Amino acid sequence: MKENEGRKLQVRQSNLELLRIVAMVMIIMHHFFFFNKFPLYAQPLSRKRLLIQTFLATEGRVGVDLFFAISIWFLCKPHRQITLHSAAKRSWILERTLLFWSLVLGVACIIFRLTPINTAFILEMFLPLLTNHWWYATVYVIILLMLPMLVKVLGALTQREHFILACIIFFIGPIMGDIPGLNNLMINDDLLEMLCLLVLVCYLRWYHEQLPSIGIGLACLAFGYLVVGVQEATADTVFSQNPSVFIFPKMMNLGILVQAFGWFVLFSHIHFQSRIINWIASHVFAIYLITEFVPIRDWIWKSVFDYGPYYQSRIMAVIYPIAVVLFLCVVCILLDVIKSAIFKLTVDRHKGRWFEIVWSWAAKKLAKNNQTAKTGDEML
């Protein structure tokens, strides 16, 4: 890969921003079923339960794959240099948002007595990234800081070597991971799964930017849903002791990964520009942060939006979760608009200024130490 010597004006691709919104809706839909007071997977197997599991409950894993893939797709452009400075600055700016929501939501939970006050909770409030309060944010920042080195390593491979590596990952993760008895031996760590997904996305981005046709995308979706549907239908018998193994599969599951690829292909063929879509997409991460703050999450899914009374209804069993998720998305976006207004009047007046001060100080300190060490070596 060649390094780009100049920065070009970045234009947001509204088709992928729309897919980012859809991905977040999928994630919150998965949380609706996974954390709900009503245990869906404990209900007798029926056509209704199977359809809900296949097309609603498991879509969150597809959403996580898509959300991460879109971020990497934009970051790892061909011939673009990713520096440690830019990666660290992105992490710094993200940490400000995490800290804001952690403190605001934490104080709200204390005021409304949604959680007991203890040392662990206070630490999570002030150190959300280090305490892994939001697992996706923590994993994303780790990968972001590693990205300059990872891109150089992958860029040093030939296209054939990168392809072989991608095939190995695809075989070990999605395929062998779906074989009963081997699923616990394969890729099952969030960070490792994301790193594997990074390898796959970079290969597509660098060597196959022109993705397959819409027909291939539809075929991938059909195959992906078929695989997940079969897994959900057989989970009660194959995994009778723990049917949630496949009811809520991992991100590197074959059906999940193929579905994500299918959605990505379909949206890549939609070309349009929309300021409204771009604006909404810039606020969707707050939906995850707010609804996944543990005390808030428990309150939402176990106290406010209990699925139990609606599951027996053929129509409401589908309409209720969709309505609830869309309602929460709108509310969280509006809350994030308020946050953005606060930031605009405060920390964003000189966005990244404190980071540049800290970075310059650290760079000078490191250079001084290196110079001292070099002088010592010369004296020896």
Coordinates of C-alpha atoms in Angstrom, one line a residue:
M1 CA 0.0 0.0 0.0
K2 CA 1.2 3.5 -0.8
E3 CA 0.9 6.3 1.7
N4 CA -1.2 9.3 0.9
E5 CA 0.7 12.5 1.2
G6 CA -2.3 14.8 1.4
R7 CA -5.6 14.8 3.1
K8 CA -8.7 15.0 0.9
L9 CA -12.0 16.5 1.9
Q10 CA -14.0 13.7 3.3
V11 CA -17.6 13.4 2.0
R12 CA -19.9 11.3 4.1
Q13 CA -21.6 8.5 2.2
S14 CA -25.2 8.7 3.1
N15 CA -25.9 5.2 2.0
L16 CA -23.5 3.8 4.6
E17 CA -24.6 6.3 7.2
L18 CA -28.1 5.0 6.7
L19 CA -26.8 1.5 7.1
R20 CA -25.1 2.7 10.4
I21 CA -28.6 3.8 11.6
V22 CA -30.1 0.5 10.6
A23 CA -27.3 -1.3 12.4
M24 CA -27.9 0.6 15.6
V25 CA -31.6 -0.3 15.4
M26 CA -30.6 -3.9 15.1
I27 CA -28.4 -3.7 18.1
I28 CA -31.1 -2.2 20.3
M29 CA -33.6 -4.7 19.0
H30 CA -31.2 -7.5 20.2
H31 CA -30.9 -5.8 23.6
F32 CA -34.7 -5.8 23.8
F33 CA -34.9 -9.5 23.7
F34 CA -31.6 -10.4 25.4
F35 CA -32.1 -8.3 28.5
N36 CA -35.9 -8.3 28.7
K37 CA -37.6 -9.5 31.8
F38 CA -39.5 -11.9 29.6
P39 CA -37.2 -14.9 28.6
L40 CA -38.0 -15.5 25.0
Y41 CA -35.7 -18.5 24.6
A42 CA -37.5 -20.3 27.6
Q43 CA -40.8 -20.3 25.7
P44 CA -42.0 -23.4 23.9
L45 CA -40.6 -23.7 20.4
S46 CA -43.2 -22.4 17.9
R47 CA -43.2 -20.8 14.4
K48 CA -43.8 -17.4 16.0
R49 CA -40.9 -17.7 18.4
L50 CA -38.6 -19.0 15.6
L51 CA -39.5 -16.1 13.3
I52 CA -38.9 -13.5 16.1
Q53 CA -35.6 -15.1 17.0
T54 CA -34.4 -15.3 13.4
F55 CA -35.5 -11.9 12.1
L56 CA -35.4 -9.7 15.3
A57 CA -33.7 -11.1 18.3
T58 CA -30.4 -12.2 16.6
E59 CA -30.0 -9.1 14.4
G60 CA -28.0 -7.3 17.0
R61 CA -25.0 -9.3 16.2
V62 CA -25.4 -8.4 12.6
G63 CA -25.7 -4.8 13.7
V64 CA -22.4 -4.9 15.7
D65 CA -20.6 -6.4 12.7
L66 CA -22.0 -3.7 10.4
F67 CA -21.4 -0.8 12.8
F68 CA -17.7 -1.8 13.2
A69 CA -17.2 -2.6 9.6
I70 CA -18.5 0.8 8.5
S71 CA -16.1 2.5 10.9
I72 CA -13.2 0.5 9.5
W73 CA -14.3 1.0 5.9
F74 CA -14.0 4.8 6.4
L75 CA -10.8 4.7 8.4
C76 CA -8.8 2.2 6.3
K77 CA -9.1 3.8 2.8
P78 CA -6.7 2.6 0.2
H79 CA -3.4 4.5 0.1
R80 CA -4.4 6.4 3.3
Q81 CA -1.9 6.8 6.1
I82 CA -3.3 6.3 9.6
T83 CA -1.1 7.9 12.2
L84 CA -0.9 7.2 16.0
H85 CA -1.6 10.9 16.5
S86 CA -4.9 10.8 14.6
A87 CA -5.9 7.5 16.3
A88 CA -5.1 8.8 19.7
K89 CA -7.0 12.1 19.0
R90 CA -10.1 10.1 17.9
S91 CA -9.9 8.1 21.2
W92 CA -9.5 11.2 23.2
I93 CA -12.6 12.8 21.6
L94 CA -14.6 9.6 22.1
E95 CA -13.6 9.4 25.8
R96 CA -15.1 12.9 26.4
T97 CA -18.5 11.6 25.2
L98 CA -18.2 8.4 27.3
L99 CA -17.3 10.4 30.4
F100 CA -20.1 12.9 29.8
W101 CA -22.8 10.2 29.5
S102 CA -21.3 8.1 32.3
L103 CA -21.4 11.0 34.7
V104 CA -24.8 12.3 33.7
L105 CA -26.4 8.8 33.7
G106 CA -24.6 7.8 36.9
V107 CA -25.9 10.9 38.7
A108 CA -29.4 10.3 37.4
C109 CA -29.3 6.7 38.6
I110 CA -28.2 7.8 42.0
I111 CA -30.9 10.5 42.3
F112 CA -33.7 8.1 41.2
R113 CA -32.2 5.2 43.2
L114 CA -31.8 2.8 40.3
T115 CA -28.5 1.5 41.7
P116 CA -26.7 1.2 45.0
I117 CA -23.8 3.5 45.5
N118 CA -20.5 1.6 45.9
T119 CA -16.9 1.9 45.0
A120 CA -17.2 -0.1 41.8
F121 CA -20.1 2.1 40.5
I122 CA -18.2 5.3 41.2
L123 CA -15.1 4.0 39.4
E124 CA -17.2 3.1 36.4
M125 CA -18.7 6.6 36.4
F126 CA -15.3 8.3 36.3
L127 CA -13.4 5.7 34.3
P128 CA -15.9 4.2 31.8
L129 CA -13.3 3.2 29.3
L130 CA -10.9 1.5 31.6
T131 CA -13.6 -0.3 33.5
N132 CA -15.1 -1.7 30.3
H133 CA -18.5 -0.3 31.2
W134 CA -19.4 -0.2 27.5
W135 CA -17.6 -3.2 26.0
Y136 CA -17.8 -2.0 22.4
A137 CA -16.3 1.4 23.2
T138 CA -13.4 -0.2 25.1
V139 CA -12.7 -2.7 22.3
Y140 CA -13.0 0.0 19.6
V141 CA -10.5 2.3 21.3
I142 CA -8.0 -0.5 21.8
I143 CA -8.3 -1.4 18.1
L144 CA -8.1 2.3 17.2
L145 CA -4.8 2.8 19.0
M146 CA -3.5 -0.4 17.4
L147 CA -4.8 0.5 13.9
P148 CA -1.7 2.4 12.6
M149 CA 0.5 -0.7 13.3
L150 CA -2.1 -3.2 12.2
V151 CA -2.6 -1.4 8.9
K152 CA 1.1 -1.4 8.3
V153 CA 1.3 -5.1 9.0
L154 CA -1.6 -6.0 6.7
G155 CA -0.3 -3.6 4.1
A156 CA 3.0 -5.4 4.0
L157 CA 1.2 -8.6 2.9
T158 CA 0.6 -9.3 -0.8
Q159 CA -3.0 -9.5 -1.9
R160 CA -2.7 -13.3 -2.1
E161 CA -1.3 -13.5 1.5
H162 CA -4.0 -11.2 2.8
F163 CA -6.6 -13.4 1.0
I164 CA -5.2 -16.6 2.6
L165 CA -5.2 -14.9 6.0
A166 CA -8.9 -13.9 5.5
C167 CA -9.8 -17.4 4.5
I168 CA -8.1 -18.9 7.5
I169 CA -10.0 -16.5 9.8
F170 CA -13.3 -17.2 8.0
F171 CA -12.7 -20.9 8.5
I172 CA -11.7 -20.8 12.1
G173 CA -14.3 -18.3 13.2
P174 CA -17.7 -18.6 11.4
I175 CA -17.5 -22.2 10.1
M176 CA -15.8 -24.2 12.8
G177 CA -17.4 -22.0 15.4
D178 CA -20.8 -23.2 14.4
I179 CA -19.9 -26.9 14.8
P180 CA -21.4 -28.3 18.1
G181 CA -18.6 -29.1 20.5
L182 CA -16.1 -26.7 18.9
N183 CA -17.9 -23.4 19.3
N184 CA -16.3 -22.8 22.7
L185 CA -12.8 -23.6 21.3
M186 CA -12.9 -21.1 18.4
I187 CA -12.9 -17.3 18.3
N188 CA -15.1 -16.2 21.2
D189 CA -13.5 -13.0 22.6
D190 CA -14.9 -9.7 21.7
L191 CA -11.5 -8.1 20.9
L192 CA -10.3 -11.1 19.0
E193 CA -13.5 -11.2 17.0
M194 CA -13.2 -7.5 16.1
L195 CA -9.6 -8.0 15.0
C196 CA -10.6 -10.8 12.8
L197 CA -13.4 -8.7 11.3
L198 CA -10.8 -6.0 10.7
V199 CA -8.7 -8.3 8.6
L200 CA -11.8 -9.2 6.5
V201 CA -13.0 -5.6 6.0
C202 CA -9.5 -4.4 5.1
Y203 CA -9.2 -7.0 2.4
L204 CA -12.5 -6.0 0.8
R205 CA -11.7 -2.3 1.2
W206 CA -8.2 -2.5 -0.4
Y207 CA -8.7 -5.1 -3.1
H208 CA -12.5 -5.4 -3.8
E209 CA -13.8 -1.9 -3.3
Q210 CA -16.3 -2.6 -6.1
L211 CA -18.5 -5.0 -4.1
P212 CA -20.6 -7.8 -5.8
S213 CA -24.0 -7.2 -7.4
I214 CA -27.3 -6.7 -5.6
G215 CA -28.2 -10.2 -6.6
I216 CA -25.2 -11.6 -4.6
G217 CA -26.2 -9.4 -1.7
L218 CA -29.7 -10.8 -1.7
A219 CA -28.4 -14.3 -1.9
C220 CA -26.1 -13.7 1.1
L221 CA -29.0 -12.4 3.1
A222 CA -31.2 -15.4 2.2
F223 CA -28.4 -17.8 3.0
G224 CA -27.5 -16.0 6.3
Y225 CA -31.1 -16.0 7.5
L226 CA -31.5 -19.7 6.5
V227 CA -28.4 -20.6 8.6
V228 CA -29.5 -18.6 11.6
G229 CA -33.0 -20.0 11.3
V230 CA -31.8 -23.6 11.3
Q231 CA -29.6 -22.9 14.3
E232 CA -32.5 -21.3 16.2
A233 CA -34.8 -24.2 15.3
T234 CA -32.3 -26.8 16.5
A235 CA -31.0 -24.9 19.5
D236 CA -33.5 -26.5 21.9
T237 CA -32.4 -30.0 21.1
V238 CA -28.7 -29.6 20.2
F239 CA -28.1 -27.2 23.1
S240 CA -30.9 -28.2 25.4
Q241 CA -28.9 -27.2 28.5
N242 CA -28.1 -23.8 27.2
P243 CA -30.2 -23.0 24.1
S244 CA -29.1 -19.3 24.2
V245 CA -25.8 -20.4 22.6
F246 CA -27.4 -20.1 19.2
I247 CA -30.4 -18.0 20.1
F248 CA -27.9 -15.2 20.7
P249 CA -24.9 -16.2 18.6
K250 CA -21.5 -14.6 18.4
M251 CA -20.5 -11.9 15.9
M252 CA -18.3 -14.4 13.9
N253 CA -21.2 -16.8 13.5
L254 CA -21.5 -17.9 9.8
G255 CA -25.1 -16.8 9.3
I256 CA -24.5 -13.5 11.1
L257 CA -21.4 -12.7 9.1
V258 CA -22.9 -13.6 5.8
Q259 CA -26.0 -11.5 6.6
A260 CA -23.8 -8.5 7.5
F261 CA -22.0 -8.9 4.2
G262 CA -25.3 -9.1 2.3
W263 CA -26.6 -5.9 4.0
F264 CA -23.3 -4.1 3.3
V265 CA -23.5 -5.1 -0.4
L266 CA -27.1 -4.0 -0.8
F267 CA -26.5 -0.5 0.7
S268 CA -23.3 0.0 -1.2
H269 CA -25.4 0.0 -4.4
I270 CA -27.6 2.8 -3.1
H271 CA -26.1 6.2 -4.0
F272 CA -27.5 9.4 -2.5
Q273 CA -26.6 12.3 -0.3
S274 CA -28.8 13.4 2.6
R275 CA -27.9 15.9 5.3
I276 CA -30.7 14.6 7.5
I277 CA -29.4 11.0 7.3
N278 CA -25.9 12.1 8.0
W279 CA -27.1 14.2 11.0
I280 CA -29.0 11.3 12.5
A281 CA -26.1 8.9 11.9
S282 CA -23.8 11.3 13.9
H283 CA -26.0 10.8 16.9
V284 CA -26.8 7.1 16.9
F285 CA -23.9 6.0 19.0
A286 CA -25.6 7.8 21.9
I287 CA -28.5 5.3 21.6
Y288 CA -26.1 2.5 22.6
L289 CA -24.4 4.5 25.3
I290 CA -27.6 5.5 27.0
T291 CA -29.6 2.3 26.8
E292 CA -26.5 0.1 27.6
F293 CA -25.6 2.0 30.8
V294 CA -26.3 -1.0 33.1
P295 CA -28.7 0.5 35.7
I296 CA -30.6 2.3 32.9
R297 CA -30.6 -0.9 30.8
D298 CA -32.1 -2.9 33.6
W299 CA -34.7 -0.3 34.3
I300 CA -35.7 -0.1 30.7
W301 CA -35.9 -3.7 29.8
K302 CA -37.0 -5.2 33.1
S303 CA -39.3 -2.6 34.6
V304 CA -40.6 -0.3 31.8
F305 CA -40.9 -2.4 28.6
D306 CA -41.7 -5.9 29.8
Y307 CA -42.3 -8.1 26.7
G308 CA -44.4 -10.7 28.5
P309 CA -47.9 -9.2 28.2
Y310 CA -47.5 -8.8 24.4
Y311 CA -45.8 -12.0 23.4
Q312 CA -49.1 -14.0 23.2
S313 CA -50.6 -11.6 20.7
R314 CA -49.7 -12.5 17.1
I315 CA -49.6 -8.8 16.0
M316 CA -48.3 -7.1 19.1
A317 CA -45.5 -9.7 19.5
V318 CA -43.9 -8.1 16.5
I319 CA -45.2 -4.5 16.6
Y320 CA -44.4 -3.9 20.3
P321 CA -40.6 -4.5 20.2
I322 CA -40.3 -2.5 16.9
A323 CA -42.3 0.5 18.4
V324 CA -40.3 0.4 21.6
V325 CA -36.9 0.4 19.9
L326 CA -37.8 3.2 17.5
F327 CA -39.2 5.3 20.4
L328 CA -36.0 4.8 22.4
C329 CA -33.9 5.7 19.4
V330 CA -35.8 9.0 18.9
V331 CA -35.5 9.9 22.6
C332 CA -31.8 9.1 22.8
I333 CA -31.1 11.1 19.7
L334 CA -32.9 14.1 21.1
L335 CA -30.9 13.7 24.3
D336 CA -27.6 13.6 22.3
V337 CA -28.7 16.8 20.5
I338 CA -28.8 18.5 23.9
K339 CA -25.3 17.0 24.7
S340 CA -24.0 18.3 21.4
A341 CA -25.3 21.8 22.2
I342 CA -23.6 21.7 25.6
F343 CA -20.3 20.6 24.0
K344 CA -20.6 23.3 21.3
L345 CA -20.7 25.9 24.1
T346 CA -17.9 24.3 26.1
V347 CA -15.4 21.7 25.2
D348 CA -15.9 21.9 21.4
R349 CA -15.1 25.6 21.2
H350 CA -11.5 24.5 20.8
K351 CA -12.0 20.9 19.8
G352 CA -9.0 18.8 20.5
R353 CA -7.0 21.6 22.0
W354 CA -6.2 19.9 25.3
F355 CA -5.2 16.7 23.4
E356 CA -2.7 18.7 21.3
I357 CA -1.2 20.2 24.5
V358 CA -0.9 16.8 26.2
W359 CA 0.4 15.2 22.9
S360 CA 3.1 18.0 22.4
W361 CA 4.2 17.7 26.0
A362 CA 4.5 13.9 25.8
A363 CA 6.3 14.1 22.4
K364 CA 8.9 16.6 23.8
K365 CA 9.4 14.5 26.9
L366 CA 9.9 11.3 24.8
A367 CA 12.3 13.1 22.5
K368 CA 14.3 14.4 25.4
N369 CA 14.5 11.0 27.0
N370 CA 15.6 9.5 23.7
Q371 CA 18.3 12.1 23.3
T372 CA 19.5 11.5 26.8
A373 CA 19.7 7.8 26.2
K374 CA 21.5 8.3 22.9
T375 CA 24.1 10.6 24.6
G376 CA 24.7 8.0 27.2
D377 CA 25.2 5.3 24.6
E378 CA 27.7 7.5 22.8
M379 CA 29.7 8.1 26.0
L380 CA 29.9 4.4 26.6

